[in-house]
Each structure stands twice: as structure tokens, then as C-alpha cells.
Short mmCIF file of C-alpha atoms in Angstrom, two decimals:
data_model
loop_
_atom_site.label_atom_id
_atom_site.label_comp_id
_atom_site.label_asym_id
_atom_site.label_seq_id
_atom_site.Cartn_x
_atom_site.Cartn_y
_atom_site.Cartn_z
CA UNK A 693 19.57 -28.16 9.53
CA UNK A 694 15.94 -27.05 10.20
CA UNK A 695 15.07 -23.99 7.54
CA UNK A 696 13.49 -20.94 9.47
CA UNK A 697 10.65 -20.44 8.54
CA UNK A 698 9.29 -16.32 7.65
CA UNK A 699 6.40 -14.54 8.70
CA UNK A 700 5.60 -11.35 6.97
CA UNK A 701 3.80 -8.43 8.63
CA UNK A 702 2.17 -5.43 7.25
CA UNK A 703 1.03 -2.64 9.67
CA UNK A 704 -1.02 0.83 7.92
CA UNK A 705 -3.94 2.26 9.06
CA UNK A 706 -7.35 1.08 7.12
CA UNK A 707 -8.58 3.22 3.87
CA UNK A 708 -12.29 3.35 2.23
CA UNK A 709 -12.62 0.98 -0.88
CA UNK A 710 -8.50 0.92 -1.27
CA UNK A 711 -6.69 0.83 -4.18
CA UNK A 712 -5.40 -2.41 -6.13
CA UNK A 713 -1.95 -2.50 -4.71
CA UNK A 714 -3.61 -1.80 -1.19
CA UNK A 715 -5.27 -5.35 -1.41
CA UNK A 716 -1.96 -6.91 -3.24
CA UNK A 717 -0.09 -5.65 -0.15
CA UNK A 718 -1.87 -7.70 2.02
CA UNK A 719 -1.93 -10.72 -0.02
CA UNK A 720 1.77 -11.28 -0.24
CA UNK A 721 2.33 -10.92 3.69
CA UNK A 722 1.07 -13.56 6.20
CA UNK A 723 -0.42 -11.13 8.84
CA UNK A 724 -1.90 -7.25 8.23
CA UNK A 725 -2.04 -5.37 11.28
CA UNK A 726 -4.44 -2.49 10.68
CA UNK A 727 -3.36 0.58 12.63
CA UNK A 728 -6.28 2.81 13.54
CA UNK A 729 -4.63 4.31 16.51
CA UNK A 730 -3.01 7.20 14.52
CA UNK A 731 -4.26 10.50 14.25
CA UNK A 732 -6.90 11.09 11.86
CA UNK A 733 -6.02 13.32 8.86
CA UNK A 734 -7.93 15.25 6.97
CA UNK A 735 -8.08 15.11 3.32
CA UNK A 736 -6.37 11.79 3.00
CA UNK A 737 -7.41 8.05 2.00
CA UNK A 738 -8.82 7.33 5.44
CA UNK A 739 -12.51 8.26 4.60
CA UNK A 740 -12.33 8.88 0.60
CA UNK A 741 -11.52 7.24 -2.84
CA UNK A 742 -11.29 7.55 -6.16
CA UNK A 743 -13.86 6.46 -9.33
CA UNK A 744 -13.74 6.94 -12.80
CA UNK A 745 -16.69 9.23 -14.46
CA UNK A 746 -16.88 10.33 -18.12
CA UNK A 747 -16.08 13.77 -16.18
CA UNK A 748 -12.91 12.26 -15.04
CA UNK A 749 -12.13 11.03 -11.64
CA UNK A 750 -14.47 11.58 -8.42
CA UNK A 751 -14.23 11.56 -5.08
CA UNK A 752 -16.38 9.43 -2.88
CA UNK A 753 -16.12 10.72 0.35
CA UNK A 754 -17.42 9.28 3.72
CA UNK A 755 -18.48 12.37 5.89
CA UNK A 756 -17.23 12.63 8.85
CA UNK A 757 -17.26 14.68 12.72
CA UNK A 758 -14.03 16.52 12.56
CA UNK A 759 -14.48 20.10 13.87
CA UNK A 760 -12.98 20.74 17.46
CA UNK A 761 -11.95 17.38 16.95
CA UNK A 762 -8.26 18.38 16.51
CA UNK A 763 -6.39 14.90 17.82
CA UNK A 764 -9.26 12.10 17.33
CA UNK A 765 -7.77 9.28 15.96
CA UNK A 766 -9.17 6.89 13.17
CA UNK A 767 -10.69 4.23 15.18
CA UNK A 768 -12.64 7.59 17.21
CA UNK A 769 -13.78 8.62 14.09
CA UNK A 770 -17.66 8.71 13.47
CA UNK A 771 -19.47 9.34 10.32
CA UNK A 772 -21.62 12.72 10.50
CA UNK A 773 -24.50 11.74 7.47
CA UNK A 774 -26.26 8.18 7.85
CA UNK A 775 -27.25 8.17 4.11
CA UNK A 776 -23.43 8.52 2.63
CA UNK A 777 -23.59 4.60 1.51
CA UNK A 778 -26.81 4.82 -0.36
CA UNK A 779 -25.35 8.28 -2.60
CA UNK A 780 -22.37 6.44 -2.83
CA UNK A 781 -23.56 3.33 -4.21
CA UNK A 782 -25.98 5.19 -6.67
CA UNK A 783 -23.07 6.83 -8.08
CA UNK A 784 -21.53 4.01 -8.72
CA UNK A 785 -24.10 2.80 -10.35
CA UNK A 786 -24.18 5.41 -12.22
CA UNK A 787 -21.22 5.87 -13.66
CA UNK A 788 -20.26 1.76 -14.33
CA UNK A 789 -23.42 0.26 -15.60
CA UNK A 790 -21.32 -0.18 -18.84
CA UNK A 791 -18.48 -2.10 -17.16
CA UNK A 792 -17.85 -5.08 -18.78
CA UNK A 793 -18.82 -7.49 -15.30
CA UNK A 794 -21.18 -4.69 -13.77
CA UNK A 795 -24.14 -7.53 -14.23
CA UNK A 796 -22.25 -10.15 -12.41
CA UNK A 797 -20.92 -7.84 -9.89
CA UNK A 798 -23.24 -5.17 -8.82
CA UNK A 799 -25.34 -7.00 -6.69
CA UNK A 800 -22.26 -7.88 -4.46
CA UNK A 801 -21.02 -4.52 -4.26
CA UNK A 802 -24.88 -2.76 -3.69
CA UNK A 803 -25.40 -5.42 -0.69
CA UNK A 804 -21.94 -4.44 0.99
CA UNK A 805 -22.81 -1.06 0.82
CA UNK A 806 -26.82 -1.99 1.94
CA UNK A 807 -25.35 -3.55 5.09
CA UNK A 808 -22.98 -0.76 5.69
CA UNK A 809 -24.78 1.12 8.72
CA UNK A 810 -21.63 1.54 11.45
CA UNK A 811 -21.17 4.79 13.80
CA UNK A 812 -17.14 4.80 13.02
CA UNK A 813 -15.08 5.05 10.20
CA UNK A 814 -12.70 2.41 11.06
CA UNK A 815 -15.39 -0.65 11.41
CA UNK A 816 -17.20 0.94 7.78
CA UNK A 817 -13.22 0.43 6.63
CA UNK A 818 -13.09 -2.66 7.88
CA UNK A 819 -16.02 -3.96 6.52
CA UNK A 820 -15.25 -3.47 3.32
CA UNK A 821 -11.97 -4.43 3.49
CA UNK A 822 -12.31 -7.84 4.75
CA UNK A 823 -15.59 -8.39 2.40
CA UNK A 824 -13.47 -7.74 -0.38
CA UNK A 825 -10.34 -9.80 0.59
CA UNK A 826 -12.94 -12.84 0.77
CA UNK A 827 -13.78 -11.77 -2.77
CA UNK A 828 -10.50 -11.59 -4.04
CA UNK A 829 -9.58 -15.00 -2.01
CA UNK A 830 -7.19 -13.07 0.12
CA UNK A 831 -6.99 -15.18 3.28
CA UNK A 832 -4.50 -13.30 5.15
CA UNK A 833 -5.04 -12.76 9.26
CA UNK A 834 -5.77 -9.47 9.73
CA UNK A 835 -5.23 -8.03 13.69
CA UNK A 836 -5.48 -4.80 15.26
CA UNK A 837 -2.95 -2.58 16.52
CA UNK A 838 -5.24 -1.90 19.87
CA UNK A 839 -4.45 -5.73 20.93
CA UNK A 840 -0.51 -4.67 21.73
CA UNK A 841 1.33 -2.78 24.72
CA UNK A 842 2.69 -0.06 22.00
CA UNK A 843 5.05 2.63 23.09
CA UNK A 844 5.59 6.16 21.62
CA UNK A 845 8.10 6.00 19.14
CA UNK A 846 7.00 5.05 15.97
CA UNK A 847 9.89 2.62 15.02
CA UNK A 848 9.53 1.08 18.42
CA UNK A 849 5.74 0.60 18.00
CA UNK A 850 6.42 -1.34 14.74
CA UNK A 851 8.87 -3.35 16.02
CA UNK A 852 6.76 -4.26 19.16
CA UNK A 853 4.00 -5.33 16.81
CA UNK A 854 6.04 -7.57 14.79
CA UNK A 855 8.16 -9.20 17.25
CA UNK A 856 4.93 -9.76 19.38
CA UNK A 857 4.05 -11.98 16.02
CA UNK A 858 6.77 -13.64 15.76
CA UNK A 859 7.72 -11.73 12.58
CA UNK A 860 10.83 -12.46 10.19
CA UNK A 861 10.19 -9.52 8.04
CA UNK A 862 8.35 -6.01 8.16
CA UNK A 863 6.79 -4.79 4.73
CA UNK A 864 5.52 -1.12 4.06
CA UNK A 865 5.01 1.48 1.01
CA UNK A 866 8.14 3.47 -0.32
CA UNK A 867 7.01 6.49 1.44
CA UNK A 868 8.25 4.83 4.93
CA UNK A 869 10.78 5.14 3.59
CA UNK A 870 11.69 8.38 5.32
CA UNK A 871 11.11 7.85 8.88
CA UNK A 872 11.68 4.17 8.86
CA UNK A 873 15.05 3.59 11.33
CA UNK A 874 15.97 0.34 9.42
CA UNK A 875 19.05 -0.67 11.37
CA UNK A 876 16.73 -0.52 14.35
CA UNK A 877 14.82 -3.21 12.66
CA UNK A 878 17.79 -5.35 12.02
CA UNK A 879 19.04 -5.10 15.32
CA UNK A 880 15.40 -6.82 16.20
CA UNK A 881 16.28 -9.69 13.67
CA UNK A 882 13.53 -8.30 11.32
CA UNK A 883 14.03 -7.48 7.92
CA UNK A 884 12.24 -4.74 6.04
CA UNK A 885 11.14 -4.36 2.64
CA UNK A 886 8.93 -1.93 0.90
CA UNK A 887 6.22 -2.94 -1.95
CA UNK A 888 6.78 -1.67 -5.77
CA UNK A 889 3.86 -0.55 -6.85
CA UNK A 890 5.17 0.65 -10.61
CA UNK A 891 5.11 -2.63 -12.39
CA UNK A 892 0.70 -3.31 -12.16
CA UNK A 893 -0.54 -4.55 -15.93
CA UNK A 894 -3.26 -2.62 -17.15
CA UNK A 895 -7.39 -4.15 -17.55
CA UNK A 896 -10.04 -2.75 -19.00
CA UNK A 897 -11.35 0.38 -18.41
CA UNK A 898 -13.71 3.03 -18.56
CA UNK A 899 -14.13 6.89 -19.27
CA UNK A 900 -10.91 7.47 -21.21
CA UNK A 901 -6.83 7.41 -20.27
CA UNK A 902 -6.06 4.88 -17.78
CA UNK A 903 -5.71 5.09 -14.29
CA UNK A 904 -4.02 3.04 -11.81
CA UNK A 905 -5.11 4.96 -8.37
CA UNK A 906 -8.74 4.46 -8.19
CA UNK A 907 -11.01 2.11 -5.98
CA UNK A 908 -10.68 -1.34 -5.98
CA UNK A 909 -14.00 -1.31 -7.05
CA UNK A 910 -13.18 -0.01 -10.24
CA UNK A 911 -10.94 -3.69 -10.76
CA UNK A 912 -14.00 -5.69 -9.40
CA UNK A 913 -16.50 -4.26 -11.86
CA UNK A 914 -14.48 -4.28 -15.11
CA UNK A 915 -12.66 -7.33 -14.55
CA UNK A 916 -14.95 -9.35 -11.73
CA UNK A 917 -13.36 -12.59 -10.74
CA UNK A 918 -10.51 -12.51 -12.89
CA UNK A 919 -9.46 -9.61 -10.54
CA UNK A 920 -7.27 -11.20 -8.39
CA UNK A 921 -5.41 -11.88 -11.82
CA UNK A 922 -4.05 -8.32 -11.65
CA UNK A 923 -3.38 -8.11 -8.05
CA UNK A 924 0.24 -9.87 -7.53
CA UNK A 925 2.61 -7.47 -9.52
CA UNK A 926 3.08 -5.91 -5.92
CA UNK A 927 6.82 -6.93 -5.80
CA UNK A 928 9.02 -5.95 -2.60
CA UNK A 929 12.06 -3.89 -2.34
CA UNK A 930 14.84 -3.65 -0.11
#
């Protein structure tokens, strides 16, 4: 008997310097499908992260065109200031030039954000987020939701996407937890599981109690290349 063999999919829409478990999500799944199509929303990760300060956590927000924009979606999204990356970068700067790998590290980071001049907020995204997968030695195809015939319902769109691929199983957060139609997905021969994000181990940080939500970044500069080290606690539930 020939064993099947699985391809795991992961489909979200792109975020600004994500979070550790954003980048362990896409390292245990074979294909990440980034879904800029949605509606841009306000006040979320789409366009803003987290650092640590000895003020406590800060926002580093990308600005963006929103007003009378009601319906744009993320991929129609253009920045409104040209100078965000260089205030952004000399804040971090600022704030981890006592990190334990900032020497080794900085460099990288000040570059990515040097070559950082796109009109839209999904291809600044996007930058980063592949730059940093090759950091991390994350090697995992990364498509685009634009590339499929998608139709209107949101389980249906997912589905579409993954059986498109060729997918054996679907992989979100928890929080999809409440519109995903799962026995929809199992009628489709695709089986869905949703990443656990409680069991991370801790590094080394700065500016006082620990955090777990803040920028990727935050990993790279404290911990450099042993980063990837504290990526794969991501562990999927069903």
C-alpha cells in the first residue's frame, strides 16, 4: 500500500514584523498562502507591532491612507509618510542597543528596513516577512490568495485555496475557531487543525517582565541565530 502523502496549508493575511508564533506557523506547514484580499482593519496587526522599551511596550506603526477609504483592502493599502522606516529603525535602535546579539544583528535588520521604500502595505509586509523566513531558515512556499478563482463565502474560499494545492490538511489560529464550518472541510477530504501558541519557552529579554507578543525582532536581537531554537513549540490542535 502506497502511504498518502500530506500537504499542509496556512492561509492569513500578512502582518508588520509578526510575532514568534506567526513565523513558527509557517514553518510547520508546507505552503502559506498570504491573504491580502480582506478588508483592511484599522487598529489591528496589519500595519503595527509591538517592542519592548524601558517604558514598557511600544507601538511601531506603519502610517497609512485610510480616510474615505471605508472598504480598501490590504493589498490596496498605501503608506501615507515615506520616512516611517527610518523612525522606526532608529527606535529600535534605540531601545535594543543592549541586546545581547544587537552587534551581530543590527546591521541585518537596519538594511531591511534601508531597502524598505514600497507604495503598499502588503509588499512592505511581505518584504519583511520573507527576509526574515530566509533568516530563520524557513523555506516554506509562500503564494498569494490573488492567484485563485475565490468565491464569497469564507469557508468556501479556504477550501478552494487548499484543494487548488492539493492540500491534506488546513491549519489556522484558535480564534478561527468561531467561524470555521469544519465538517465542510471534511466533506472536502481536508483536515483542520489550529496552532497552540501557549507552550513557547522563554529567552532573554529586555526592559523588565517578559513578554511573549512582541516583534519578531525582539527574538532576532536577543537571541540572533539561535532564534529559530525557540520557534517550533507551535504545536497543532484539533
Amino acid at each position: 500500500m502506497i502511504k498518502s502523502i500530506s500537504k499542509k496549508v496556512l492561509i492569513t493575511q500578512s502582518n508588520y514584523i509578526p510575532w514568534k508564533g506567526y513565523f513558527s506557523s509557517i514553518s510547520n506547514t508546507d505552503i502559506f498562502v498570504v491573504f491580502d484580499e480582506m478588508q483592511y482593519t484599522k487598529r489591528d496587526w496589519r500595519n503595527r507591532n509591538l517592542i519592548k522599551t524601558p517604558n514598557g511596550l511600544k507601538w511601531l506603526t506603519i502610517p497609512v491612507e485610510v480616510k474615505g477609504k471605508y472598504f480598501q483592502k490590504i493589498n490596496e493599502t498605501k503608506v501615507s509618510d515615506k520616512k516611517w522606516n527610518k523612525s522606526h529603525i532608529a527606535l529600535i535602535k534605540q531601545n535594543y542597543s543592549k541586546a545581547k546579539c544587537y552587534k551581530e544583528t543590527i546591521g541585518w535588520v537596519e538594511e531591511l528596513y534601508m531597502n524598505c521604500n514600497f507604495k503598499y502595505l502588503s509588499d512592505i509586509n511581505l518584504h519583511f516577512i520573507r527576509e526574515i523566513n530566509k533568516y530563520l531558515n524557513i523555506d516554506t512556499e509562500i503564494r498569494f490568495s490573488k492567484d485563485f478563482d475565490l468565491q464569497e463565502d469564507r469557508n468556501q474560499r479556504l477550501i478552494k485555496i487548499c484543494k487548488d494545492l492539493n492540500a491534506t490538511d488546513y491549519y489556522s489560529g484558535l480564534a478561527a475557531k468561531f467561524y470555521m464550518d469544519e465538517e465542510l472541510f471534511k466533506k472536502n477530504n481536508l483536515n483542520v487543525h489550529y496552532f497552540n501558541y501557549s507552550n513557547f519557552k522563554k529567552y532573554e529579554q529586555l526592559h523588565g517582565s517578559y513578554e511573549h507578543g512582541v516583534s519578531i525582532f525582539d527574538l532576532i536581537l536577543n537571541e540572533g541565530v539561535k532564534s529559530i531554537n525557540f520557534l517550533n513549540q507551535t504545536k497543532p490542535v484539533n
